[in-house]
Amino acid sequence: VITLGASSPLFAIAALIDAGRSGLVGASEQAAFSAANVDVAGSSVRRRQQPAQAPVKRKQTPGTGVKISLAAYDRAFEAKVRWQAGKCNKCGTLAMPPRFHCLGCGADDSWEYTPLPYAGTVYTTSTIHVPVPSLESPYTLAVVECDDVDVRVLMHVTDVPPGSVKIGERGKLVLRRVAMRSGVPDYGYAFSPDVPAEGKSGGAK
Ligand SMILES: [Zn+2]
């Protein structure tokens, strides 16, 4: 099986498990090559897949794209992709993304990563209709309140039509490619509402 993209090793392993075949999975990136011998015995593939939906009409606005800030990208990368907050070693205050200076007790550079829950509630939401150069609009953002912790995160809403998610709605956090910046894919978590997409009319005009 040959696939392309950062997620391709996962698809290759899933394809092996699906076919019930053990074997080598190799991945190359620039000058590095990694290989793993995958034994599929006792493994299974579970799919969480939305039923097919009518395509959403979005308009792509021409432009040069959202520029990447490598400093910001690097600062948030681990926390975003691992879905972990910075937890202050002194007072336990959580920050997402992690901060050098604790907003709870003022301690500097004294924190460690702690896992965040993969479920939450929409605290507030907004659908963006204005054309943003190189982006497709409309799209919906939400501030999501993570379960059981004092953390709210701004993220894209996925799997439902733009404008259809409501305040107080519950959902899961799913890993998505949220943007391309200067040609670099930007991965992060997006909010997937528990309410199924079918029957949702979409508030976008
Ligand atoms: Zn603190």
PDB file of C-alpha atoms and ligand atoms in Angstrom:
ATOM      1  CA  VAL A   1       0.000   0.000   0.000  1.00  0.00           C
ATOM      2  CA  ILE A   2       1.457   3.382  -0.983  1.00  0.00           C
ATOM      3  CA  THR A   3      -0.094   6.547   0.478  1.00  0.00           C
ATOM      4  CA  LEU A   4       1.079  10.158   0.773  1.00  0.00           C
ATOM      5  CA  GLY A   5       0.898  12.712   3.593  1.00  0.00           C
ATOM      6  CA  ALA A   6       1.742  12.860   7.281  1.00  0.00           C
ATOM      7  CA  SER A   7      -1.054  10.475   8.271  1.00  0.00           C
ATOM      8  CA  SER A   8      -0.092   7.820   5.705  1.00  0.00           C
ATOM      9  CA  PRO A   9       1.685   5.435   8.155  1.00  0.00           C
ATOM     10  CA  LEU A  10      -1.559   5.227  10.174  1.00  0.00           C
ATOM     11  CA  PHE A  11      -3.577   4.432   7.030  1.00  0.00           C
ATOM     12  CA  ALA A  12      -0.982   1.845   6.003  1.00  0.00           C
ATOM     13  CA  ILE A  13      -1.162   0.121   9.424  1.00  0.00           C
ATOM     14  CA  ALA A  14      -4.985   0.219   9.328  1.00  0.00           C
ATOM     15  CA  ALA A  15      -4.942  -1.295   5.812  1.00  0.00           C
ATOM     16  CA  LEU A  16      -2.676  -4.135   7.044  1.00  0.00           C
ATOM     17  CA  ILE A  17      -4.996  -4.828  10.007  1.00  0.00           C
ATOM     18  CA  ASP A  18      -8.052  -4.708   7.699  1.00  0.00           C
ATOM     19  CA  ALA A  19      -6.438  -7.221   5.368  1.00  0.00           C
ATOM     20  CA  GLY A  20      -5.293  -9.384   8.321  1.00  0.00           C
ATOM     21  CA  ARG A  21      -1.696  -9.235   7.083  1.00  0.00           C
ATOM     22  CA  SER A  22       1.406  -8.611   9.183  1.00  0.00           C
ATOM     23  CA  GLY A  23       4.391  -6.957   7.588  1.00  0.00           C
ATOM     24  CA  LEU A  24       6.746  -4.014   7.287  1.00  0.00           C
ATOM     25  CA  VAL A  25       5.531  -0.412   7.259  1.00  0.00           C
ATOM     26  CA  GLY A  26       8.054   2.140   6.047  1.00  0.00           C
ATOM     27  CA  ALA A  27       7.857   5.935   6.114  1.00  0.00           C
ATOM     28  CA  SER A  28      10.250   8.457   4.623  1.00  0.00           C
ATOM     29  CA  GLU A  29      10.509  12.171   5.255  1.00  0.00           C
ATOM     30  CA  GLN A  30      13.237  14.110   3.508  1.00  0.00           C
ATOM     31  CA  ALA A  31      16.484  12.231   4.341  1.00  0.00           C
ATOM     32  CA  ALA A  32      15.037  10.078   7.147  1.00  0.00           C
ATOM     33  CA  PHE A  33      13.480   6.641   6.736  1.00  0.00           C
ATOM     34  CA  SER A  34      11.781   4.653   9.502  1.00  0.00           C
ATOM     35  CA  ALA A  35      10.408   1.127   9.328  1.00  0.00           C
ATOM     36  CA  ALA A  36       8.322  -0.922  11.754  1.00  0.00           C
ATOM     37  CA  ASN A  37       7.451  -4.593  11.685  1.00  0.00           C
ATOM     38  CA  VAL A  38       3.703  -4.686  12.341  1.00  0.00           C
ATOM     39  CA  ASP A  39       2.129  -7.815  13.814  1.00  0.00           C
ATOM     40  CA  VAL A  40      -1.633  -7.441  13.406  1.00  0.00           C
ATOM     41  CA  ALA A  41      -2.613 -10.490  15.516  1.00  0.00           C
ATOM     42  CA  GLY A  42      -5.507  -9.585  17.808  1.00  0.00           C
ATOM     43  CA  SER A  43      -5.901  -6.043  16.396  1.00  0.00           C
ATOM     44  CA  SER A  44      -9.017  -4.532  14.913  1.00  0.00           C
ATOM     45  CA  VAL A  45      -9.949  -1.295  13.128  1.00  0.00           C
ATOM     46  CA  ARG A  46     -12.777   0.847  14.470  1.00  0.00           C
ATOM     47  CA  ARG A  47     -14.210   3.547  12.239  1.00  0.00           C
ATOM     48  CA  ARG A  48     -15.916   6.676  13.486  1.00  0.00           C
ATOM     49  CA  GLN A  49     -17.219   8.026  10.255  1.00  0.00           C
ATOM     50  CA  GLN A  50     -20.012  10.505   9.641  1.00  0.00           C
ATOM     51  CA  PRO A  51     -22.594   9.514   7.031  1.00  0.00           C
ATOM     52  CA  ALA A  52     -22.122  11.316   3.694  1.00  0.00           C
ATOM     53  CA  GLN A  53     -23.455  14.881   3.731  1.00  0.00           C
ATOM     54  CA  ALA A  54     -24.453  17.282   1.028  1.00  0.00           C
ATOM     55  CA  PRO A  55     -21.409  19.368   0.097  1.00  0.00           C
ATOM     56  CA  VAL A  56     -21.288  22.798   1.749  1.00  0.00           C
ATOM     57  CA  LYS A  57     -21.095  25.749  -0.639  1.00  0.00           C
ATOM     58  CA  ARG A  58     -17.936  27.596   0.259  1.00  0.00           C
ATOM     59  CA  LYS A  59     -16.128  30.296  -1.605  1.00  0.00           C
ATOM     60  CA  GLN A  60     -12.357  30.260  -1.844  1.00  0.00           C
ATOM     61  CA  THR A  61     -10.999  33.796  -1.772  1.00  0.00           C
ATOM     62  CA  PRO A  62      -7.859  34.326  -3.833  1.00  0.00           C
ATOM     63  CA  GLY A  63      -4.791  35.448  -1.926  1.00  0.00           C
ATOM     64  CA  THR A  64      -1.283  34.622  -0.861  1.00  0.00           C
ATOM     65  CA  GLY A  65      -2.276  32.501   2.130  1.00  0.00           C
ATOM     66  CA  VAL A  66      -1.937  32.770   5.872  1.00  0.00           C
ATOM     67  CA  LYS A  67       1.748  33.279   6.660  1.00  0.00           C
ATOM     68  CA  ILE A  68       3.352  30.945   9.173  1.00  0.00           C
ATOM     69  CA  SER A  69       4.898  32.293  12.368  1.00  0.00           C
ATOM     70  CA  LEU A  70       7.453  29.594  13.161  1.00  0.00           C
ATOM     71  CA  ALA A  71       7.846  30.854  16.737  1.00  0.00           C
ATOM     72  CA  ALA A  72       4.095  30.597  17.395  1.00  0.00           C
ATOM     73  CA  TYR A  73       3.880  27.287  15.497  1.00  0.00           C
ATOM     74  CA  ASP A  74       6.713  25.803  17.578  1.00  0.00           C
ATOM     75  CA  ARG A  75       5.359  27.119  20.887  1.00  0.00           C
ATOM     76  CA  ALA A  76       1.936  25.573  20.369  1.00  0.00           C
ATOM     77  CA  PHE A  77       2.830  22.435  18.365  1.00  0.00           C
ATOM     78  CA  GLU A  78       3.409  19.887  21.169  1.00  0.00           C
ATOM     79  CA  ALA A  79       0.433  21.077  23.214  1.00  0.00           C
ATOM     80  CA  LYS A  80      -1.884  21.225  20.179  1.00  0.00           C
ATOM     81  CA  VAL A  81      -1.054  17.866  18.652  1.00  0.00           C
ATOM     82  CA  ARG A  82      -0.712  15.954  21.943  1.00  0.00           C
ATOM     83  CA  TRP A  83      -3.781  17.801  23.287  1.00  0.00           C
ATOM     84  CA  GLN A  84      -2.040  18.674  26.543  1.00  0.00           C
ATOM     85  CA  ALA A  85      -2.061  21.831  28.656  1.00  0.00           C
ATOM     86  CA  GLY A  86       0.767  23.283  30.697  1.00  0.00           C
ATOM     87  CA  LYS A  87       0.165  22.678  34.432  1.00  0.00           C
ATOM     88  CA  CYS A  88       1.895  24.955  36.942  1.00  0.00           C
ATOM     89  CA  ASN A  89       4.111  22.941  39.320  1.00  0.00           C
ATOM     90  CA  LYS A  90       3.439  25.415  42.135  1.00  0.00           C
ATOM     91  CA  CYS A  91      -0.325  26.060  42.055  1.00  0.00           C
ATOM     92  CA  GLY A  92      -1.722  23.659  39.408  1.00  0.00           C
ATOM     93  CA  THR A  93      -3.183  26.367  37.132  1.00  0.00           C
ATOM     94  CA  LEU A  94      -3.667  25.080  33.584  1.00  0.00           C
ATOM     95  CA  ALA A  95      -2.729  27.052  30.474  1.00  0.00           C
ATOM     96  CA  MET A  96      -3.455  26.086  26.867  1.00  0.00           C
ATOM     97  CA  PRO A  97      -1.104  26.643  25.133  1.00  0.00           C
ATOM     98  CA  PRO A  98       1.431  26.502  28.003  1.00  0.00           C
ATOM     99  CA  ARG A  99       2.754  29.860  29.258  1.00  0.00           C
ATOM    100  CA  PHE A 100       6.176  30.781  30.613  1.00  0.00           C
ATOM    101  CA  HIS A 101       4.549  32.940  33.309  1.00  0.00           C
ATOM    102  CA  CYS A 102       1.774  31.322  35.409  1.00  0.00           C
ATOM    103  CA  LEU A 103      -1.374  33.443  35.515  1.00  0.00           C
ATOM    104  CA  GLY A 104      -2.396  31.803  38.812  1.00  0.00           C
ATOM    105  CA  CYS A 105       0.626  32.401  41.061  1.00  0.00           C
ATOM    106  CA  GLY A 106       3.158  34.238  38.905  1.00  0.00           C
ATOM    107  CA  ALA A 107       5.751  31.437  38.887  1.00  0.00           C
ATOM    108  CA  ASP A 108       8.128  31.551  35.899  1.00  0.00           C
ATOM    109  CA  ASP A 109       9.015  28.533  33.752  1.00  0.00           C
ATOM    110  CA  SER A 110       7.758  25.906  36.202  1.00  0.00           C
ATOM    111  CA  TRP A 111       5.215  23.689  34.472  1.00  0.00           C
ATOM    112  CA  GLU A 112       4.728  20.281  32.884  1.00  0.00           C
ATOM    113  CA  TYR A 113       2.370  18.849  30.254  1.00  0.00           C
ATOM    114  CA  THR A 114      -0.893  17.331  31.467  1.00  0.00           C
ATOM    115  CA  PRO A 115      -3.503  15.592  29.234  1.00  0.00           C
ATOM    116  CA  LEU A 116      -6.732  17.435  28.389  1.00  0.00           C
ATOM    117  CA  PRO A 117     -10.147  15.730  28.054  1.00  0.00           C
ATOM    118  CA  TYR A 118     -11.393  14.927  24.539  1.00  0.00           C
ATOM    119  CA  ALA A 119     -14.938  16.132  25.192  1.00  0.00           C
ATOM    120  CA  GLY A 120     -16.461  19.505  25.875  1.00  0.00           C
ATOM    121  CA  THR A 121     -19.298  21.977  25.523  1.00  0.00           C
ATOM    122  CA  VAL A 122     -19.691  24.985  23.225  1.00  0.00           C
ATOM    123  CA  TYR A 123     -19.234  28.113  25.359  1.00  0.00           C
ATOM    124  CA  THR A 124     -19.716  30.487  22.450  1.00  0.00           C
ATOM    125  CA  THR A 125     -19.558  30.279  18.676  1.00  0.00           C
ATOM    126  CA  SER A 126     -19.191  32.480  15.630  1.00  0.00           C
ATOM    127  CA  THR A 127     -19.478  31.826  11.904  1.00  0.00           C
ATOM    128  CA  ILE A 128     -17.122  33.778   9.669  1.00  0.00           C
ATOM    129  CA  HIS A 129     -18.613  34.939   6.368  1.00  0.00           C
ATOM    130  CA  VAL A 130     -16.128  37.664   5.431  1.00  0.00           C
ATOM    131  CA  PRO A 131     -13.721  36.539   2.745  1.00  0.00           C
ATOM    132  CA  VAL A 132     -10.257  35.797   4.132  1.00  0.00           C
ATOM    133  CA  PRO A 133      -7.550  35.664   1.441  1.00  0.00           C
ATOM    134  CA  SER A 134      -6.766  32.033   0.478  1.00  0.00           C
ATOM    135  CA  LEU A 135      -9.338  30.588   2.907  1.00  0.00           C
ATOM    136  CA  GLU A 136     -12.726  29.043   2.182  1.00  0.00           C
ATOM    137  CA  SER A 137     -15.679  30.748   3.868  1.00  0.00           C
ATOM    138  CA  PRO A 138     -18.057  30.468   5.593  1.00  0.00           C
ATOM    139  CA  TYR A 139     -16.528  28.498   8.441  1.00  0.00           C
ATOM    140  CA  THR A 140     -17.454  28.201  12.112  1.00  0.00           C
ATOM    141  CA  LEU A 141     -15.264  28.706  15.169  1.00  0.00           C
ATOM    142  CA  ALA A 142     -16.206  27.857  18.747  1.00  0.00           C
ATOM    143  CA  VAL A 143     -14.790  28.484  22.188  1.00  0.00           C
ATOM    144  CA  VAL A 144     -15.077  25.033  23.740  1.00  0.00           C
ATOM    145  CA  GLU A 145     -15.142  24.450  27.482  1.00  0.00           C
ATOM    146  CA  CYS A 146     -13.240  21.202  28.170  1.00  0.00           C
ATOM    147  CA  ASP A 147     -14.948  18.759  30.553  1.00  0.00           C
ATOM    148  CA  ASP A 148     -13.802  18.768  34.211  1.00  0.00           C
ATOM    149  CA  VAL A 149     -10.979  21.309  33.789  1.00  0.00           C
ATOM    150  CA  ASP A 150     -10.874  25.089  33.780  1.00  0.00           C
ATOM    151  CA  VAL A 151      -9.745  25.349  30.149  1.00  0.00           C
ATOM    152  CA  ARG A 152     -11.506  26.974  27.193  1.00  0.00           C
ATOM    153  CA  VAL A 153     -10.024  26.654  23.727  1.00  0.00           C
ATOM    154  CA  LEU A 154     -10.843  28.381  20.439  1.00  0.00           C
ATOM    155  CA  MET A 155     -11.164  25.848  17.627  1.00  0.00           C
ATOM    156  CA  HIS A 156     -12.753  25.085  14.276  1.00  0.00           C
ATOM    157  CA  VAL A 157     -16.091  23.259  14.184  1.00  0.00           C
ATOM    158  CA  THR A 158     -16.078  20.234  11.895  1.00  0.00           C
ATOM    159  CA  ASP A 159     -18.432  17.511  10.535  1.00  0.00           C
ATOM    160  CA  VAL A 160     -21.532  19.787  10.478  1.00  0.00           C
ATOM    161  CA  PRO A 161     -22.665  22.637   8.184  1.00  0.00           C
ATOM    162  CA  PRO A 162     -21.240  26.083   9.056  1.00  0.00           C
ATOM    163  CA  GLY A 163     -23.448  28.027  11.481  1.00  0.00           C
ATOM    164  CA  SER A 164     -25.396  25.004  12.759  1.00  0.00           C
ATOM    165  CA  VAL A 165     -23.670  24.456  16.112  1.00  0.00           C
ATOM    166  CA  LYS A 166     -25.353  25.975  19.181  1.00  0.00           C
ATOM    167  CA  ILE A 167     -24.133  27.256  22.548  1.00  0.00           C
ATOM    168  CA  GLY A 168     -24.285  24.447  25.107  1.00  0.00           C
ATOM    169  CA  GLU A 169     -23.988  21.683  22.506  1.00  0.00           C
ATOM    170  CA  ARG A 170     -21.704  18.810  23.437  1.00  0.00           C
ATOM    171  CA  GLY A 171     -19.112  17.187  21.251  1.00  0.00           C
ATOM    172  CA  LYS A 172     -15.795  15.425  20.845  1.00  0.00           C
ATOM    173  CA  LEU A 173     -12.408  16.802  19.921  1.00  0.00           C
ATOM    174  CA  VAL A 174     -10.986  15.260  16.766  1.00  0.00           C
ATOM    175  CA  LEU A 175      -7.577  15.705  15.144  1.00  0.00           C
ATOM    176  CA  ARG A 176      -7.774  17.599  11.867  1.00  0.00           C
ATOM    177  CA  ARG A 177      -5.582  19.510   9.458  1.00  0.00           C
ATOM    178  CA  VAL A 178      -6.897  22.934  10.434  1.00  0.00           C
ATOM    179  CA  ALA A 179      -4.898  25.072   8.001  1.00  0.00           C
ATOM    180  CA  MET A 180      -2.060  25.270   5.506  1.00  0.00           C
ATOM    181  CA  ARG A 181       0.412  27.999   6.395  1.00  0.00           C
ATOM    182  CA  SER A 182       3.146  28.856   3.884  1.00  0.00           C
ATOM    183  CA  GLY A 183       2.683  25.331   2.518  1.00  0.00           C
ATOM    184  CA  VAL A 184       3.098  23.722   5.970  1.00  0.00           C
ATOM    185  CA  PRO A 185       0.103  21.639   7.133  1.00  0.00           C
ATOM    186  CA  ASP A 186      -1.073  22.822  10.545  1.00  0.00           C
ATOM    187  CA  TYR A 187      -2.657  20.046  12.638  1.00  0.00           C
ATOM    188  CA  GLY A 188      -4.817  20.592  15.682  1.00  0.00           C
ATOM    189  CA  TYR A 189      -8.051  19.606  17.351  1.00  0.00           C
ATOM    190  CA  ALA A 190     -11.455  20.585  16.010  1.00  0.00           C
ATOM    191  CA  PHE A 191     -14.883  20.290  17.633  1.00  0.00           C
ATOM    192  CA  SER A 192     -17.188  17.585  16.262  1.00  0.00           C
ATOM    193  CA  PRO A 193     -20.736  18.012  17.693  1.00  0.00           C
ATOM    194  CA  ASP A 194     -22.492  14.916  19.085  1.00  0.00           C
ATOM    195  CA  VAL A 195     -25.687  15.941  17.276  1.00  0.00           C
ATOM    196  CA  PRO A 196     -25.608  14.111  13.934  1.00  0.00           C
ATOM    197  CA  ALA A 197     -25.149  16.250  10.827  1.00  0.00           C
ATOM    198  CA  GLU A 198     -28.281  14.946   9.082  1.00  0.00           C
ATOM    199  CA  GLY A 199     -31.253  17.087   9.997  1.00  0.00           C
ATOM    200  CA  LYS A 200     -29.009  20.061  10.702  1.00  0.00           C
ATOM    201  CA  SER A 201     -30.111  22.844   8.423  1.00  0.00           C
ATOM    202  CA  GLY A 202     -27.078  25.079   8.787  1.00  0.00           C
ATOM    203  CA  GLY A 203     -27.340  28.687   9.838  1.00  0.00           C
ATOM    204  CA  ALA A 204     -24.993  29.929   7.109  1.00  0.00           C
ATOM    205  CA  LYS A 205     -26.612  32.077   4.420  1.00  0.00           C
TER     206      LYS A 205
HETATM  207 ZN    ZN B   1       1.016  28.809  39.344  1.00  0.00          ZN
END
